[in-house]
Structures are given as C-alpha cells and as structure tokens.
JSON list of C-alpha atoms in Angstrom, two decimals:
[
{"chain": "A", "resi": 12, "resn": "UNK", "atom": "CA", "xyz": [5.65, 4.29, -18.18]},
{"chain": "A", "resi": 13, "resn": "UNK", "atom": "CA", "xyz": [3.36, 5.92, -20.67]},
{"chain": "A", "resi": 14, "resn": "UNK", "atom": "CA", "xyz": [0.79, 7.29, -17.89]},
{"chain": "A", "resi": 15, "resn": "UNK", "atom": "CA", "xyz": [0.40, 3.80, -16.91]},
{"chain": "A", "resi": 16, "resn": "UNK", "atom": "CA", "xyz": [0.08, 3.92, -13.09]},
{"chain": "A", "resi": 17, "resn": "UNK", "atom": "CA", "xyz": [2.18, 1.27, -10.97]},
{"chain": "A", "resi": 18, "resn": "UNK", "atom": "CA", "xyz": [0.20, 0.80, -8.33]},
{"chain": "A", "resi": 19, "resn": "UNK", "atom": "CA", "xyz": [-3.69, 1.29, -7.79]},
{"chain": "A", "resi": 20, "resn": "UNK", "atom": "CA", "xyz": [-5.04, 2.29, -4.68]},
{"chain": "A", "resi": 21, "resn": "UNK", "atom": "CA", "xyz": [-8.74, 1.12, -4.63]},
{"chain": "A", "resi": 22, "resn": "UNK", "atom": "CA", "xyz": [-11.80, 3.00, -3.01]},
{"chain": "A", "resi": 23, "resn": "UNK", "atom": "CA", "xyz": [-11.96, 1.70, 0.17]},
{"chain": "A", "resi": 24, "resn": "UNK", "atom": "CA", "xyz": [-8.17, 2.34, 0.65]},
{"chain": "A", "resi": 25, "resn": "UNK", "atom": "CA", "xyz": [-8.25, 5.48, -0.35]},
{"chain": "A", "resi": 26, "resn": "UNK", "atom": "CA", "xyz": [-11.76, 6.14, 2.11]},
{"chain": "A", "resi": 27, "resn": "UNK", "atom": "CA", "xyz": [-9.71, 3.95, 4.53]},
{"chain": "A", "resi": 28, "resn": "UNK", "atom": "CA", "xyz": [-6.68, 6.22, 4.54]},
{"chain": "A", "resi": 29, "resn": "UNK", "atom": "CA", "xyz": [-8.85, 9.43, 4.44]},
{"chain": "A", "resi": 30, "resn": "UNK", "atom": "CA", "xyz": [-10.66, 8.12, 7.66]},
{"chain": "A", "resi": 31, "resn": "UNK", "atom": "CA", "xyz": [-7.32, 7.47, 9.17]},
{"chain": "A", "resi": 32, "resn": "UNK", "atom": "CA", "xyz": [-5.78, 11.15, 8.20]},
{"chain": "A", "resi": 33, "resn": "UNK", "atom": "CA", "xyz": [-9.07, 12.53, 9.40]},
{"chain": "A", "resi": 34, "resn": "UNK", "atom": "CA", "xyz": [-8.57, 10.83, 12.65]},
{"chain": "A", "resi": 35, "resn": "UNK", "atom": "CA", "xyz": [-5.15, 11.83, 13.34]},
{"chain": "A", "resi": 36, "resn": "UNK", "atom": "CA", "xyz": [-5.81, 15.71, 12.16]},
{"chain": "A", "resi": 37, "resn": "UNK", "atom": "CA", "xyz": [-2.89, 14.87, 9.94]},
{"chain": "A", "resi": 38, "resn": "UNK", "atom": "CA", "xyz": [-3.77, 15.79, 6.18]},
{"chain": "A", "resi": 39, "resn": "UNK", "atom": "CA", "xyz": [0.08, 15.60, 5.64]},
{"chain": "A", "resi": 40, "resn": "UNK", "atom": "CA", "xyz": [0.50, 12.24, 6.09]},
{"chain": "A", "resi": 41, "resn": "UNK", "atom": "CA", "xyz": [0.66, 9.58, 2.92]},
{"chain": "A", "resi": 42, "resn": "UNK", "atom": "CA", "xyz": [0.73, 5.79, 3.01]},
{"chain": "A", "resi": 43, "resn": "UNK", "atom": "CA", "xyz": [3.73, 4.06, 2.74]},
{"chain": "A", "resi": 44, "resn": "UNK", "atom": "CA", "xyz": [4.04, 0.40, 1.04]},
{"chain": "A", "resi": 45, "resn": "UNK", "atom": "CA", "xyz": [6.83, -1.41, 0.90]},
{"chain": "A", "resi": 46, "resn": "UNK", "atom": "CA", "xyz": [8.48, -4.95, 1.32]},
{"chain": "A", "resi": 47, "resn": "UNK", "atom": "CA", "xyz": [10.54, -6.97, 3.54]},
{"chain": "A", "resi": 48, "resn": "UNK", "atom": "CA", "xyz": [11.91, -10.22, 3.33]},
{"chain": "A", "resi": 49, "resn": "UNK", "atom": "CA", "xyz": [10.98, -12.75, 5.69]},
{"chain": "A", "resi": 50, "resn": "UNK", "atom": "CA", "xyz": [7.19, -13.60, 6.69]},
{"chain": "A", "resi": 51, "resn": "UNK", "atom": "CA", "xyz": [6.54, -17.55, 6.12]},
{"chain": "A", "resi": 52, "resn": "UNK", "atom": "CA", "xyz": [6.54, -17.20, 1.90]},
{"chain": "A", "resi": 53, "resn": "UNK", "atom": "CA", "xyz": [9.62, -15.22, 1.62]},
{"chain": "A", "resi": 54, "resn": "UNK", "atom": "CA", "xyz": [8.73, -11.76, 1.53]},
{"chain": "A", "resi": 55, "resn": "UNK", "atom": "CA", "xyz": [5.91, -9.70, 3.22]},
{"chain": "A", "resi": 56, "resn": "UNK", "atom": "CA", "xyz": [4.34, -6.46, 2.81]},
{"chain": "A", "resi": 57, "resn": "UNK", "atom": "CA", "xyz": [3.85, -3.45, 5.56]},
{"chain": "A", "resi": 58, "resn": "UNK", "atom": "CA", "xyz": [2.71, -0.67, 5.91]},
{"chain": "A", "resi": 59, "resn": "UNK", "atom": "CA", "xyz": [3.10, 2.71, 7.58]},
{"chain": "A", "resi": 60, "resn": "UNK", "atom": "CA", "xyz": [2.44, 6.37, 7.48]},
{"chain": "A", "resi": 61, "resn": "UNK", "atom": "CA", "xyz": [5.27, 9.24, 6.71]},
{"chain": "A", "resi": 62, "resn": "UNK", "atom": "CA", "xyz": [5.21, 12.72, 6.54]},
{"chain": "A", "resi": 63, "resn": "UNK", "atom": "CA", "xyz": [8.06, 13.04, 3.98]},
{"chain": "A", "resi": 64, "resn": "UNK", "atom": "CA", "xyz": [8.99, 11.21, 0.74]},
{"chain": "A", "resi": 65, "resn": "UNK", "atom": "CA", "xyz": [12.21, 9.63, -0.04]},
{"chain": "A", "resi": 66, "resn": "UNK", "atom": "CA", "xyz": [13.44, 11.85, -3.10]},
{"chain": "A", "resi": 67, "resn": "UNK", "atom": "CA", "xyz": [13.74, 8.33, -4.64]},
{"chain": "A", "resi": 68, "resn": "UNK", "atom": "CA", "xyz": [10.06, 7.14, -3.78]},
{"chain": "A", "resi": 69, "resn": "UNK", "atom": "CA", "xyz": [7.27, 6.60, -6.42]},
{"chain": "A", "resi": 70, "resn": "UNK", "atom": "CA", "xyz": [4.49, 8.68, -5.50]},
{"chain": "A", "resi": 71, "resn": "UNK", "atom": "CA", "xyz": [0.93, 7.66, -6.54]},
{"chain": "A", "resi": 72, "resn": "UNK", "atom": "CA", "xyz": [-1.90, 10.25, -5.62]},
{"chain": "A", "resi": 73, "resn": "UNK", "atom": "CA", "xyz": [-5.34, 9.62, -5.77]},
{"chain": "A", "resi": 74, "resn": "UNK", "atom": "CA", "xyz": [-8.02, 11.75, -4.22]},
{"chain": "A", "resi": 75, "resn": "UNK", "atom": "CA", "xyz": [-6.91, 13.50, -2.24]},
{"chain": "A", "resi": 76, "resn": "UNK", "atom": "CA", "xyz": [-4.63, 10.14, -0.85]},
{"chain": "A", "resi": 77, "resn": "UNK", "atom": "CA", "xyz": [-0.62, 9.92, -1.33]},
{"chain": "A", "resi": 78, "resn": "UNK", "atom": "CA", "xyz": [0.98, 6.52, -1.63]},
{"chain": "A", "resi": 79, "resn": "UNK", "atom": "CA", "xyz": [4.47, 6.25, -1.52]},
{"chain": "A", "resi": 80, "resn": "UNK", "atom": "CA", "xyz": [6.35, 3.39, -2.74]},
{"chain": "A", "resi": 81, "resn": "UNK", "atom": "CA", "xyz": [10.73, 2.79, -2.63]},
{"chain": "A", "resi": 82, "resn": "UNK", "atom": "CA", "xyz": [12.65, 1.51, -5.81]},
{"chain": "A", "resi": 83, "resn": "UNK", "atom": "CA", "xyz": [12.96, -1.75, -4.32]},
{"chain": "A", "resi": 84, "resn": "UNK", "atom": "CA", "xyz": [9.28, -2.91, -3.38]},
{"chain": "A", "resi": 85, "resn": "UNK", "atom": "CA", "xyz": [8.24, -1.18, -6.57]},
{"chain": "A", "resi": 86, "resn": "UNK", "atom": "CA", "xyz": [9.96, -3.65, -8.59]},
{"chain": "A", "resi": 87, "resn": "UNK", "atom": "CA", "xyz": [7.71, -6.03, -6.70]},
{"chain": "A", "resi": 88, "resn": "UNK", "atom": "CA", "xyz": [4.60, -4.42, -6.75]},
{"chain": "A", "resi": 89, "resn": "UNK", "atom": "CA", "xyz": [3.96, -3.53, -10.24]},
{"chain": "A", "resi": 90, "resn": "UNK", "atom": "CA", "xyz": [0.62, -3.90, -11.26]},
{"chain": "A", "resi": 91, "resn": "UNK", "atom": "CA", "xyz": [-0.40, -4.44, -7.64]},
{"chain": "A", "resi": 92, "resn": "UNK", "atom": "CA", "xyz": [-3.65, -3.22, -6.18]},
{"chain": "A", "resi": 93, "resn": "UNK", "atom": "CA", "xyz": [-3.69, -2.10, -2.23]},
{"chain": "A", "resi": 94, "resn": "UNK", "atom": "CA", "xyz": [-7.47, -2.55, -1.05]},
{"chain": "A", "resi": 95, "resn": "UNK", "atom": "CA", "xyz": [-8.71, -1.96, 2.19]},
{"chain": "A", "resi": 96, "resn": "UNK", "atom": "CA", "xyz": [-11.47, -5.37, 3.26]},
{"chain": "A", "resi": 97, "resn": "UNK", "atom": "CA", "xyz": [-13.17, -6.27, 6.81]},
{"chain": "A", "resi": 98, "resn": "UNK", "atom": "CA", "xyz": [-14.14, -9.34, 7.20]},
{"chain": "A", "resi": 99, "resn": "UNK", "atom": "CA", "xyz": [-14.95, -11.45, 10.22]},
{"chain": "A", "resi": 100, "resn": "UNK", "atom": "CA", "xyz": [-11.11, -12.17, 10.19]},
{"chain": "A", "resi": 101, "resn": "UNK", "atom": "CA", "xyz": [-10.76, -8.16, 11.16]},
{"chain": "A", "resi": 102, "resn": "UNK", "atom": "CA", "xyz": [-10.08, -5.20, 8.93]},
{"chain": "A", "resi": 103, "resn": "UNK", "atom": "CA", "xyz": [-6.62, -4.43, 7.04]},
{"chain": "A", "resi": 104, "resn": "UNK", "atom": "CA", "xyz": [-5.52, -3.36, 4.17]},
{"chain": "A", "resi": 105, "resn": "UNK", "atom": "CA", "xyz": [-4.64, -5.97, 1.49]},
{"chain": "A", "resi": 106, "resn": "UNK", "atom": "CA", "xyz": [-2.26, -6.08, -1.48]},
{"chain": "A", "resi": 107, "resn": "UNK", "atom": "CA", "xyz": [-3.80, -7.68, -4.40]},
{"chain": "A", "resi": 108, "resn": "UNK", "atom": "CA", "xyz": [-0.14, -8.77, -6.42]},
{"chain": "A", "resi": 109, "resn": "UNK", "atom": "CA", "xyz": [0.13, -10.08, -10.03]},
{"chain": "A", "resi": 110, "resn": "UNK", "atom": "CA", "xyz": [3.76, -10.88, -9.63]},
{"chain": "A", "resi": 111, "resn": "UNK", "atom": "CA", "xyz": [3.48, -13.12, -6.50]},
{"chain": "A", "resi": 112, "resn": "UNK", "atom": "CA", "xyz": [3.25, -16.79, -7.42]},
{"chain": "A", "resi": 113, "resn": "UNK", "atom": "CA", "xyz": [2.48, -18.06, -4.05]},
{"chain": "A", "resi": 114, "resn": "UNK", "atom": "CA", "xyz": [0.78, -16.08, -0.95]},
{"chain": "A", "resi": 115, "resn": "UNK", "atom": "CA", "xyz": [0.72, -17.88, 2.58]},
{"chain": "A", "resi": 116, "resn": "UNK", "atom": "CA", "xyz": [-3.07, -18.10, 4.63]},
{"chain": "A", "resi": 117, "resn": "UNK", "atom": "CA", "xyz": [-3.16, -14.22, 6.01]},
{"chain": "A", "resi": 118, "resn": "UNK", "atom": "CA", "xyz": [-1.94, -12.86, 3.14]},
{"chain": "A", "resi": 119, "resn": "UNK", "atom": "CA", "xyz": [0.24, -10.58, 4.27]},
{"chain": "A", "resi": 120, "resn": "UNK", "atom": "CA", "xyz": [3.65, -12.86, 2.80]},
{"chain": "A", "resi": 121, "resn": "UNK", "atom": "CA", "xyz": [4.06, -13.92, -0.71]},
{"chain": "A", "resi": 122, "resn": "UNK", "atom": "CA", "xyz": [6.98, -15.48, -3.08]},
{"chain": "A", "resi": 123, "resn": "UNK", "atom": "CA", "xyz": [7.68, -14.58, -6.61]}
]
C-alpha cells in the first residue's frame, strides 16, 4: 500500500477518543470501526472500543490513538475519513466515505 494509509482519523477524533480513554482511565483501549449490513441504505457503520486486536485487523495509529479496522469493512472503508462533529443534532463520530454512493439523513447507513 506504499505507506499510503487506509483510513484517516481526523483531529477531533483522535482528541475525541483521547478524551474518552482519559475518561475511562483506559489508555489500552483503541477504536474499533467496522460495518454491518442493514441500517435503511444497506449497510451502516459502528463503532466500539476493544482492548485486543484481531491478528487479522488493520491497525491505524495516530497520536497516541489506535484504530482498528477487520478485512471486511476495510474493503469498504478505503480512503474513508472518521471525524468526530457536534452539532445541534448532538455529537458523534462520523465517517466521511469515498466509496459510498448513497448515505441516508443521519448518516450513519450508506450503499455502494
């Protein structure tokens, strides 16, 4: 992949996540994205926290922050951006994805 990394986490994620860690007393833990099928455009993306990576994850590290990302949503998510936005619809973190052609209103479900 010629250094190229996958997927970018962007500052406020990776403050975000930090915050989060912080919180929990946790500086183990790393961010897991990954995708399911279902959600009202096909597939839709969640997110959780682990203390262990699959030995087939992708692991993308940036200060200080661990993302972790499974063969299969990878395939999905290359290119993809995870951001972190509050707005006066509330605070979560967002996936901003070149390979979905269509995203549904709370953009948390997207076709390719």
């Amino acid at each position: 992949m010629s250094g190229e990394v996958p997927v970018q986490l962007s500052d406020s994620a990776v403050r975000k996540v930090r915050r989060l860690m912080e919180e929990e007393g946790r500086g183990d833990l790393m961010l897991r994205v990954y995708i399911t099928g279902g959600g009202c455009a096909g597939f839709q993306y969640g997110f959780t926290f682990e203390e262990q990576a699959a030995a087939d994850d992708t692991r993308i590290e940036r200060d200080g922050v661990v993302l972790l990302v499974d063969p299969m949503s990878l395939q999905y998510l290359q290119g993809a951006e995870i951001d972190y936005v509050e707005s006066l619809q509330g605070a979560q973190f967002v996936v901003r994805n070149p390979n979905a052609a269509t995203t549904c209103g709370c953009g948390s479900s997207f076709t390719v």
